[in-house]
Amino acid sequence: MSGVFVVIVVAAGLGVRWSLRQMEPMLRRKVVETLSARFHSPVELDRFSLTMSQGVVVTGGGLRILYLAGPTKPDARPNAPPMLVVDSFEFGTGWRELFQPTTRVVSVKVRGLHVNIPPKEERGEAMPDDAKKKGQPVLGIAVDRIECTDAKVTIETSKPGKKPLEFAIGKLVLTDVGAKKPFNYEAMLVNPKPVGDVHSTGHFGPWQKDNPRDTQLDGSYEFTHADLSSIHGIGGILASTGKFAGTLGEIAVEGVTDTADFRLDVSDHALPLHTEFRAVVDGTTGDTRLDAVKARVGRSELTASGAVTRAIGSTGTTGHNIDLNVAMDKGRIEDMLVLGMKSNPTLMRGALALKVHFTLPPGPVSVSRKMRLAGTFAIHDAFLNDAKMQQQLDAMSERAKGKPHLANAEDAEVVGSSVSGKFSQADAVVDVSELNFTIPGAQALMNGQVQLVGSMFEFHGKVRTEATASQMTTGWKSLLLGPFDKLLKKNGAGVELPIRVTGTRSTYDLRLDFPHDTRPPPALGSASK
């Protein structure tokens, strides 16, 4: 009996092997014909085999589909690479399913999926589907779920100066897959810059072969652990959530971001940053139009609009060019100084309003050096954070009002100042023009520069006071200056004198500024921490 049992087992095994050999070419033909009919394209398959393990297990690899979005024009790109390549795949099915006209597969696992879409100019017209056929081909394979790992999608461009747009996807799950309807997807990937994890779910398709830009999609996303230090010149860990809908060529996006420790490398001081935004993204190029951005950094609120477009920098580095118009009606000068200068505490505090045009080209240079700014600003109710500097400012105000007897008094009024002007920034240097600095009793009109690296500044201009020279002093000094009052009066001011203000993060020096006088000018005031 044992010998008979062995013979039966051997015969069954040989029968299975014979059946697999007979079924393998038939199923291989189904795979190739289904894909060829689906994409109207030649299909190549290097490896294909069947094994028995709780049903029929199919493995294969070296799958190449030449066309996905219309055939490549031979004259535009000779020897064009396939538009879709799969390194390996695996799926299971039952014996009974193999003999059905349409073999239904519950799940396919794909590793190493590479999709490459050339520019429309290099593609011919896509072949139309047979209007009499709907859904999957009658003879073929229907798939319910596709799980992809190590996927990469490249959308090429014919625009000069722009490189292809690439998406590296760690894991992609497609469900309810059909040729003529949208499918569900779940994607997990690592965003290249800033480096962070992206999880997205939604719907995609059906794929528009004639113009992939018209392919519909929608969904939501979570962007977490995004390390902003991967963008040279800034830092912080960003998190963002949002939703999107539209076509691949025009995706409307709404979302929020939060960065608890946003900072610039020029100061390395951190402030919380929160943004809410609406944008339109071209998924085939990565270009983004920012329709409305509301941001809060520290206690300052601002709005912005503009665009983020792919570009190549002066050093040949591929990246994004940021072009924004920013308006701040409810700002604080101390927030901007915290981000822009190393001094701690900041030089002053007060209400800030500004309008600025901001540009940031791509390249490996620090953000503080490559960003460009141009705009206007106004600071109100500003007070210096250094007590000695504020006391000297208070004393100057009392003298300028003609109350010198209060200049050194402990109960002298603490005065706020107002500052306004125009500014521009390049190479980490801020140029300020038409600077108008006002305190009770005095006004200074100046032009100058602030160097963000090193926190140094220098301004030249003139100071105007309400009081005359003799009214700003007491005793014999007042009598001595009396004859010069008429000489120093100018343009309706009691005194008008040229001045120079220089300083660093911890000191400032205020002096008379006579350009034709080679002698050191007398100091009007100075302070240091």
Coordinates of C-alpha atoms in Angstrom, one line a residue:
M1 CA 0.0 0.0 0.0
S2 CA 2.8 2.4 0.9
G3 CA 4.3 1.9 -2.6
V4 CA 1.0 2.6 -4.2
F5 CA 0.7 5.8 -2.2
V6 CA 4.1 7.0 -3.2
V7 CA 3.3 6.3 -6.9
I8 CA 0.1 8.4 -6.5
V9 CA 1.9 11.3 -4.9
V10 CA 4.6 11.3 -7.5
A11 CA 2.0 11.1 -10.3
A12 CA 0.1 14.0 -8.7
G13 CA 3.3 16.0 -8.5
L14 CA 4.1 15.3 -12.1
G15 CA 0.6 16.2 -13.0
V16 CA 0.8 19.6 -11.2
R17 CA 4.1 20.4 -12.9
W18 CA 2.7 19.5 -16.3
S19 CA -0.4 21.6 -15.6
L20 CA 1.7 24.6 -14.5
R21 CA 3.8 24.3 -17.7
Q22 CA 0.7 24.3 -19.8
M23 CA -0.9 27.2 -17.9
E24 CA 2.2 29.4 -17.7
P25 CA 2.3 30.6 -21.3
M26 CA -1.5 31.1 -21.3
L27 CA -1.4 33.3 -18.2
R28 CA 1.7 35.1 -19.5
R29 CA -0.2 35.8 -22.7
K30 CA -3.1 37.2 -20.7
V31 CA -0.9 39.6 -18.8
V32 CA 0.8 40.9 -21.9
E33 CA -2.4 41.2 -23.9
T34 CA -4.3 42.9 -21.1
L35 CA -1.6 45.6 -20.7
S36 CA -1.1 46.0 -24.4
A37 CA -4.9 46.5 -24.9
R38 CA -5.1 48.8 -21.9
F39 CA -2.3 51.2 -23.1
H40 CA -2.3 50.5 -26.9
S41 CA 1.4 49.8 -26.6
P42 CA 4.0 47.1 -27.2
V43 CA 4.6 45.2 -23.9
E44 CA 7.8 43.2 -23.0
L45 CA 8.1 40.7 -20.1
D46 CA 11.4 39.1 -19.3
R47 CA 10.5 36.8 -16.5
F48 CA 7.3 34.9 -15.7
S49 CA 6.7 31.8 -13.7
L50 CA 4.0 29.9 -11.7
T51 CA 4.3 28.0 -8.4
M52 CA 1.8 26.2 -6.1
S53 CA 1.3 27.7 -2.7
Q54 CA -2.3 27.8 -1.4
G55 CA -3.4 28.4 -5.0
V56 CA -1.3 29.6 -7.9
V57 CA 1.4 32.2 -7.2
V58 CA 2.7 34.2 -10.2
T59 CA 6.0 36.0 -10.1
G60 CA 7.7 38.0 -12.8
G61 CA 9.9 40.9 -13.7
G62 CA 11.5 43.0 -16.4
L63 CA 8.1 44.3 -17.4
R64 CA 8.3 47.2 -19.9
I65 CA 5.4 49.2 -21.5
L66 CA 6.6 51.5 -24.2
Y67 CA 3.7 54.0 -24.3
L68 CA 1.4 55.4 -21.6
A69 CA 0.5 58.8 -23.0
G70 CA 0.7 58.3 -26.7
P71 CA 3.7 56.9 -28.6
T72 CA 7.0 58.8 -28.7
K73 CA 7.7 60.5 -32.0
P74 CA 10.7 58.8 -33.6
D75 CA 12.1 62.0 -34.9
A76 CA 11.8 63.7 -31.5
R77 CA 13.5 61.0 -29.5
P78 CA 15.1 58.1 -31.2
N79 CA 15.5 55.0 -29.1
A80 CA 13.1 56.4 -26.5
P81 CA 13.1 54.4 -23.2
P82 CA 9.8 52.7 -22.1
M83 CA 7.4 54.9 -20.3
L84 CA 6.7 52.3 -17.6
V85 CA 9.2 49.7 -16.2
V86 CA 8.5 47.2 -13.3
D87 CA 11.5 45.4 -11.8
S88 CA 9.4 42.6 -10.2
F89 CA 5.8 41.7 -9.4
E90 CA 3.9 38.9 -7.6
F91 CA 0.2 38.0 -7.4
G92 CA -1.9 35.0 -6.4
T93 CA -5.0 33.5 -7.9
G94 CA -7.0 30.2 -7.9
W95 CA -7.1 27.3 -10.3
R96 CA -10.7 28.0 -11.2
E97 CA -9.9 31.7 -12.0
L98 CA -7.2 30.7 -14.5
F99 CA -9.9 29.2 -16.8
Q100 CA -12.2 32.2 -16.7
P101 CA -12.2 34.6 -19.6
T102 CA -11.2 37.4 -17.2
T103 CA -8.9 36.3 -14.4
R104 CA -9.6 38.3 -11.3
V105 CA -6.7 39.0 -9.1
V106 CA -7.3 40.3 -5.6
S107 CA -3.8 41.9 -5.0
V108 CA -0.6 42.5 -6.9
K109 CA 2.6 43.4 -5.2
V110 CA 5.0 45.5 -7.4
R111 CA 8.6 46.5 -6.6
G112 CA 10.6 49.0 -8.5
L113 CA 7.9 50.8 -10.5
H114 CA 9.4 53.5 -12.7
V115 CA 7.1 55.8 -14.8
N116 CA 8.6 58.3 -17.3
I117 CA 6.3 60.7 -19.2
P118 CA 8.0 62.7 -22.0
P119 CA 6.9 66.2 -22.9
K120 CA 3.7 66.4 -25.0
E121 CA 5.7 67.9 -27.9
E122 CA 7.6 64.6 -28.1
R123 CA 4.6 62.4 -28.1
G124 CA 2.3 61.4 -31.0
E125 CA -1.5 61.1 -30.8
A126 CA -2.7 58.4 -28.4
M127 CA -4.7 55.6 -30.0
P128 CA -8.4 55.9 -29.1
D129 CA -10.2 53.1 -27.1
D130 CA -12.7 51.0 -28.8
A131 CA -16.0 52.7 -28.2
K132 CA -17.8 49.4 -28.1
K133 CA -15.8 48.1 -25.2
K134 CA -16.2 49.3 -21.6
G135 CA -14.1 48.7 -18.6
Q136 CA -11.5 45.9 -18.7
P137 CA -11.0 43.9 -21.9
V138 CA -13.3 40.8 -22.2
L139 CA -10.3 38.5 -22.3
G140 CA -7.7 39.5 -19.7
I141 CA -6.9 40.2 -16.1
A142 CA -8.9 42.4 -13.6
V143 CA -7.0 43.6 -10.6
D144 CA -8.6 44.9 -7.3
R145 CA -5.6 46.1 -5.5
I146 CA -2.0 47.0 -6.4
E147 CA 0.7 47.5 -3.7
C148 CA 3.9 49.3 -5.0
T149 CA 7.1 49.8 -3.2
D150 CA 10.1 51.8 -4.4
A151 CA 8.2 53.7 -7.0
K152 CA 9.4 56.7 -9.0
V153 CA 7.5 59.0 -11.4
T154 CA 9.3 61.4 -13.7
I155 CA 7.5 64.0 -15.8
E156 CA 9.8 65.5 -18.3
T157 CA 9.7 69.1 -19.6
S158 CA 10.8 70.7 -22.8
K159 CA 11.1 74.2 -21.2
P160 CA 14.6 75.5 -21.4
G161 CA 16.4 75.8 -18.0
K162 CA 14.0 73.3 -16.3
K163 CA 14.8 69.8 -15.2
P164 CA 12.3 66.9 -15.0
L165 CA 9.9 66.8 -12.1
E166 CA 10.6 63.6 -10.0
F167 CA 8.4 62.0 -7.4
A168 CA 10.0 59.2 -5.3
I169 CA 7.3 57.1 -3.6
G170 CA 8.2 54.7 -0.8
K171 CA 4.8 52.9 -0.8
L172 CA 1.8 53.3 -3.0
V173 CA -1.5 51.3 -2.6
L174 CA -4.1 51.5 -5.4
T175 CA -7.6 50.0 -4.8
D176 CA -10.7 49.6 -6.9
V177 CA -8.5 49.7 -10.0
G178 CA -10.4 50.1 -13.3
A179 CA -9.5 51.2 -16.7
K180 CA -12.4 53.7 -17.1
K181 CA -12.9 55.0 -13.5
P182 CA -10.9 56.7 -10.8
F183 CA -9.1 54.5 -8.4
N184 CA -8.4 55.0 -4.7
Y185 CA -4.9 55.5 -3.6
E186 CA -2.8 55.7 -0.4
A187 CA 0.8 57.0 -0.8
M188 CA 3.7 57.3 1.7
L189 CA 6.8 59.0 0.6
V190 CA 9.8 61.0 1.8
N191 CA 9.7 64.5 0.4
P192 CA 13.2 65.5 -0.8
K193 CA 13.3 69.1 0.3
P194 CA 12.4 69.9 3.0
V195 CA 13.1 66.3 4.0
G196 CA 9.9 64.9 5.7
D197 CA 7.3 62.2 5.6
V198 CA 4.2 62.6 3.5
H199 CA 1.0 60.5 3.8
S200 CA -1.7 61.1 1.3
T201 CA -5.0 59.4 0.4
G202 CA -7.6 60.2 -2.3
H203 CA -8.7 59.4 -5.8
F204 CA -6.9 59.5 -9.1
G205 CA -8.0 59.1 -12.7
P206 CA -9.0 57.9 -15.1
W207 CA -5.7 58.5 -16.8
Q208 CA -6.0 60.9 -19.8
K209 CA -3.6 59.5 -22.4
D210 CA -4.0 62.4 -24.9
N211 CA -3.1 65.0 -22.2
P212 CA -2.1 63.7 -18.8
R213 CA -2.4 67.2 -17.3
D214 CA -6.2 66.7 -17.6
T215 CA -6.2 63.7 -15.3
Q216 CA -8.5 64.3 -12.3
L217 CA -7.3 63.8 -8.7
D218 CA -8.3 64.7 -5.2
G219 CA -7.3 63.9 -1.6
S220 CA -5.9 64.9 1.6
Y221 CA -2.3 64.9 3.0
E222 CA -0.2 65.0 6.2
F223 CA 3.3 66.2 6.0
T224 CA 5.2 65.5 9.2
H225 CA 8.8 65.8 10.6
A226 CA 9.8 68.1 7.8
D227 CA 13.3 69.3 8.6
L228 CA 13.7 72.8 7.3
S229 CA 17.5 72.7 7.8
S230 CA 17.6 70.7 4.6
I231 CA 17.0 74.1 2.9
H232 CA 20.2 76.0 3.4
G233 CA 19.8 79.0 5.6
I234 CA 16.6 78.2 7.6
G235 CA 15.7 75.7 10.3
G236 CA 12.9 74.2 12.3
I237 CA 10.6 71.1 12.1
L238 CA 7.5 71.7 10.1
A239 CA 4.2 69.9 10.1
S240 CA 1.4 70.5 7.6
T241 CA -2.1 69.1 6.7
G242 CA -4.4 70.0 3.9
K243 CA -6.7 68.9 1.0
F244 CA -6.5 69.2 -2.7
A245 CA -8.6 68.7 -5.8
G246 CA -8.5 69.4 -9.6
T247 CA -6.5 68.1 -12.5
L248 CA -2.8 67.1 -12.6
G249 CA -2.1 70.3 -14.4
E250 CA -4.1 72.6 -12.0
I251 CA -4.5 71.3 -8.4
A252 CA -6.2 73.6 -5.9
V253 CA -4.7 73.1 -2.5
E254 CA -5.7 74.4 0.9
G255 CA -3.7 73.7 4.1
V256 CA -2.0 74.8 7.2
T257 CA 1.6 74.6 8.5
D258 CA 3.1 74.8 12.0
T259 CA 6.7 75.2 12.8
A260 CA 7.3 75.6 16.5
D261 CA 11.0 76.6 16.1
F262 CA 11.3 78.5 12.8
R263 CA 14.7 80.3 12.5
L264 CA 17.2 81.8 10.0
D265 CA 20.8 80.9 10.2
V266 CA 21.8 84.6 10.3
S267 CA 20.5 84.8 13.9
D268 CA 19.7 81.2 15.0
H269 CA 16.9 82.6 17.2
A270 CA 13.6 80.6 17.0
L271 CA 10.0 81.8 16.8
P272 CA 6.8 79.8 16.3
L273 CA 5.4 80.1 12.7
H274 CA 1.9 79.3 11.7
T275 CA 0.5 79.6 8.1
E276 CA -2.8 79.1 6.4
F277 CA -2.7 79.0 2.6
R278 CA -4.6 78.6 -0.7
A279 CA -2.6 77.7 -3.8
V280 CA -2.8 76.3 -7.3
V281 CA -0.2 73.7 -8.2
D282 CA 0.9 72.4 -11.6
G283 CA 1.6 68.8 -10.8
T284 CA 3.5 68.3 -14.1
T285 CA 6.0 71.0 -13.4
G286 CA 5.8 71.7 -9.7
D287 CA 5.1 75.4 -10.3
T288 CA 2.8 76.9 -7.6
R289 CA 0.7 80.0 -7.5
L290 CA 0.0 81.2 -4.0
D291 CA -3.3 82.9 -4.0
A292 CA -3.5 83.7 -0.3
V293 CA -1.2 83.0 2.6
K294 CA -1.9 84.1 6.1
A295 CA 1.0 83.8 8.5
R296 CA 1.7 84.4 12.1
V297 CA 5.4 84.5 13.3
G298 CA 5.7 85.2 17.0
R299 CA 3.1 87.9 17.6
S300 CA 3.3 89.3 14.0
E301 CA 0.6 88.7 11.4
L302 CA 1.1 89.0 7.6
T303 CA -0.4 88.1 4.3
A304 CA 1.3 87.1 1.1
S305 CA 0.7 86.2 -2.5
G306 CA 3.0 85.2 -5.3
A307 CA 4.5 82.1 -7.0
V308 CA 7.0 79.3 -6.5
T309 CA 8.4 78.1 -9.8
R310 CA 11.1 75.6 -10.7
A311 CA 14.3 77.2 -11.9
I312 CA 18.0 76.9 -12.2
G313 CA 20.2 79.2 -10.1
S314 CA 23.3 81.1 -11.1
T315 CA 25.5 78.2 -10.0
G316 CA 23.5 75.7 -12.1
T317 CA 21.6 74.3 -9.1
T318 CA 18.1 73.2 -9.8
G319 CA 15.5 74.4 -7.3
H320 CA 12.6 76.8 -6.8
N321 CA 12.4 80.5 -7.3
I322 CA 10.1 82.2 -4.8
D323 CA 8.5 85.5 -5.7
L324 CA 6.1 87.0 -3.1
N325 CA 4.4 90.2 -2.2
V326 CA 4.0 90.5 1.5
A327 CA 2.0 92.9 3.6
M328 CA 2.1 93.2 7.4
D329 CA -0.4 95.5 9.2
K330 CA -0.1 93.9 12.7
G331 CA 3.5 93.3 13.3
R332 CA 6.2 93.6 16.0
I333 CA 9.6 94.9 15.2
E334 CA 11.1 92.7 17.9
D335 CA 9.9 89.6 16.0
M336 CA 11.7 90.6 12.8
L337 CA 14.9 91.5 14.7
V338 CA 14.8 88.2 16.6
L339 CA 14.9 86.4 13.2
G340 CA 17.3 88.7 11.5
M341 CA 19.9 89.6 14.0
K342 CA 22.0 87.8 16.7
S343 CA 21.6 90.5 19.3
N344 CA 19.7 89.4 22.4
P345 CA 17.6 91.1 23.6
T346 CA 16.7 92.9 20.4
L347 CA 17.6 96.6 19.9
M348 CA 14.0 97.8 20.2
R349 CA 10.4 96.7 20.5
G350 CA 7.3 98.3 18.9
A351 CA 4.4 98.0 16.4
L352 CA 5.5 97.3 12.8
A353 CA 3.8 97.7 9.5
L354 CA 5.5 97.0 6.2
K355 CA 5.0 96.1 2.5
V356 CA 7.7 94.2 0.8
H357 CA 8.5 92.3 -2.4
F358 CA 10.4 89.2 -1.6
T359 CA 12.4 87.0 -4.0
L360 CA 14.5 83.9 -3.2
P361 CA 16.4 82.2 -6.1
P362 CA 17.6 78.6 -6.0
G363 CA 21.1 77.7 -5.0
P364 CA 23.3 76.5 -2.2
V365 CA 23.9 80.0 -0.7
S366 CA 22.5 80.8 2.7
V367 CA 18.9 82.1 2.6
S368 CA 20.0 85.4 4.4
R369 CA 22.5 86.0 1.5
K370 CA 20.5 85.1 -1.5
M371 CA 17.1 86.5 -0.6
R372 CA 16.2 89.9 -2.1
L373 CA 13.8 92.4 -0.4
A374 CA 12.5 95.8 -1.4
G375 CA 9.7 97.7 0.4
T376 CA 8.6 100.2 3.0
F377 CA 8.2 100.0 6.7
A378 CA 6.8 102.0 9.6
I379 CA 7.5 101.5 13.4
H380 CA 5.3 103.1 16.0
D381 CA 5.6 103.4 19.8
A382 CA 9.1 101.9 19.7
F383 CA 11.2 101.7 22.8
L384 CA 14.9 100.6 23.1
N385 CA 15.4 97.5 25.2
D386 CA 18.8 98.7 26.6
A387 CA 18.0 100.8 29.6
K388 CA 21.0 103.1 29.2
M389 CA 20.3 103.7 25.5
Q390 CA 16.7 104.5 26.3
Q391 CA 17.7 106.9 29.1
Q392 CA 20.0 108.8 26.7
L393 CA 17.2 108.9 24.2
D394 CA 14.8 110.3 26.9
A395 CA 17.4 113.0 27.8
M396 CA 17.9 114.0 24.1
S397 CA 14.1 114.4 23.8
E398 CA 13.9 116.7 26.8
R399 CA 16.7 118.9 25.5
A400 CA 15.2 118.9 22.0
K401 CA 12.0 120.2 23.5
G402 CA 13.8 123.0 25.4
K403 CA 13.7 121.3 28.8
P404 CA 17.3 120.7 29.7
H405 CA 16.6 120.8 33.4
L406 CA 14.7 117.4 33.0
A407 CA 17.4 115.8 30.8
N408 CA 19.1 114.1 33.7
A409 CA 16.2 113.8 36.1
E410 CA 15.2 110.4 37.4
D411 CA 11.5 111.3 36.6
A412 CA 12.2 112.3 33.0
E413 CA 9.5 111.1 30.7
V414 CA 10.1 107.8 28.9
V415 CA 9.6 108.5 25.2
G416 CA 8.5 106.3 22.4
S417 CA 9.9 106.8 18.9
S418 CA 8.6 106.4 15.4
V419 CA 10.7 105.1 12.5
S420 CA 9.7 104.8 8.8
G421 CA 11.6 104.5 5.5
K422 CA 12.3 102.4 2.5
F423 CA 14.6 99.4 2.4
S424 CA 16.2 96.8 0.2
Q425 CA 18.2 93.7 1.0
A426 CA 20.9 91.8 -0.9
D427 CA 23.8 89.7 0.2
A428 CA 22.8 89.9 3.9
V429 CA 23.0 93.7 3.8
V430 CA 20.0 96.0 4.3
D431 CA 20.1 99.4 2.6
V432 CA 17.8 101.9 4.2
S433 CA 16.8 105.2 2.5
E434 CA 14.5 108.1 3.5
L435 CA 14.8 106.9 7.2
N436 CA 12.6 109.2 9.3
F437 CA 13.3 108.8 13.1
T438 CA 11.1 110.9 15.3
I439 CA 11.0 111.4 19.1
P440 CA 9.2 114.2 20.9
G441 CA 11.1 117.4 20.1
A442 CA 13.4 116.0 17.5
Q443 CA 13.5 114.4 14.1
A444 CA 16.4 112.6 12.3
L445 CA 16.4 112.1 8.5
M446 CA 19.0 109.5 7.4
N447 CA 20.2 106.9 5.0
G448 CA 22.4 103.9 5.9
Q449 CA 23.0 100.2 6.0
V450 CA 22.6 97.2 8.4
Q451 CA 24.8 94.2 8.0
L452 CA 22.9 91.1 9.1
V453 CA 26.1 89.1 9.4
G454 CA 27.9 90.8 12.3
S455 CA 24.9 92.9 13.2
M456 CA 26.7 96.2 12.4
F457 CA 25.0 99.4 11.2
E458 CA 25.9 102.9 10.0
F459 CA 23.6 105.8 9.2
H460 CA 24.3 109.4 8.0
G461 CA 21.8 112.3 7.9
K462 CA 20.7 115.3 9.8
V463 CA 18.9 115.9 13.1
R464 CA 16.3 118.7 13.6
T465 CA 15.1 120.0 17.0
E466 CA 12.2 122.2 18.2
A467 CA 14.4 124.1 20.6
T468 CA 17.3 126.3 19.7
A469 CA 20.9 125.6 20.7
S470 CA 20.7 127.9 23.8
Q471 CA 17.4 126.4 24.9
M472 CA 18.8 122.9 25.0
T473 CA 21.4 123.8 27.7
T474 CA 21.4 125.7 31.0
G475 CA 23.7 128.2 32.8
W476 CA 26.8 129.6 31.1
K477 CA 26.5 127.1 28.2
S478 CA 23.2 128.6 27.3
L479 CA 24.6 132.1 27.4
L480 CA 27.6 131.0 25.3
L481 CA 25.4 129.4 22.6
G482 CA 22.8 132.3 22.4
P483 CA 24.7 134.2 19.7
F484 CA 24.7 131.1 17.5
D485 CA 21.0 130.4 17.6
K486 CA 20.3 132.3 14.4
L487 CA 23.2 130.6 12.7
L488 CA 22.0 127.1 13.6
K489 CA 18.4 127.7 12.8
K490 CA 17.5 126.2 9.4
N491 CA 14.3 125.3 7.5
G492 CA 12.0 126.1 10.5
A493 CA 13.9 124.0 13.0
G494 CA 15.5 125.3 16.1
V495 CA 18.7 123.4 15.2
E496 CA 19.6 121.4 12.2
L497 CA 22.9 119.5 12.3
P498 CA 24.5 116.7 10.3
I499 CA 24.9 113.4 12.3
R500 CA 26.3 110.0 12.0
V501 CA 25.1 106.9 13.9
T502 CA 27.2 103.7 14.0
G503 CA 27.0 100.6 16.1
T504 CA 27.1 96.8 16.5
R505 CA 24.8 94.4 18.3
S506 CA 25.8 95.8 21.7
T507 CA 26.8 99.4 21.2
Y508 CA 25.9 102.6 19.3
D509 CA 27.6 105.9 18.8
L510 CA 25.9 109.2 17.8
R511 CA 28.2 112.0 16.6
L512 CA 28.2 115.2 14.5
D513 CA 29.1 114.4 10.9
F514 CA 31.1 117.1 9.1
P515 CA 32.4 115.5 5.9
H516 CA 35.1 118.1 5.3
D517 CA 36.4 118.2 8.8
T518 CA 39.3 115.7 9.3
R519 CA 39.2 116.1 13.1
P520 CA 37.3 113.4 15.1
P521 CA 33.7 114.7 15.6
P522 CA 32.5 115.2 19.1
A523 CA 30.2 112.5 20.5
L524 CA 26.6 113.4 21.1
G525 CA 25.8 110.2 22.8
S526 CA 26.9 106.6 23.1
A527 CA 26.0 103.4 24.9
S528 CA 27.2 99.9 25.4
K529 CA 25.9 96.9 27.2

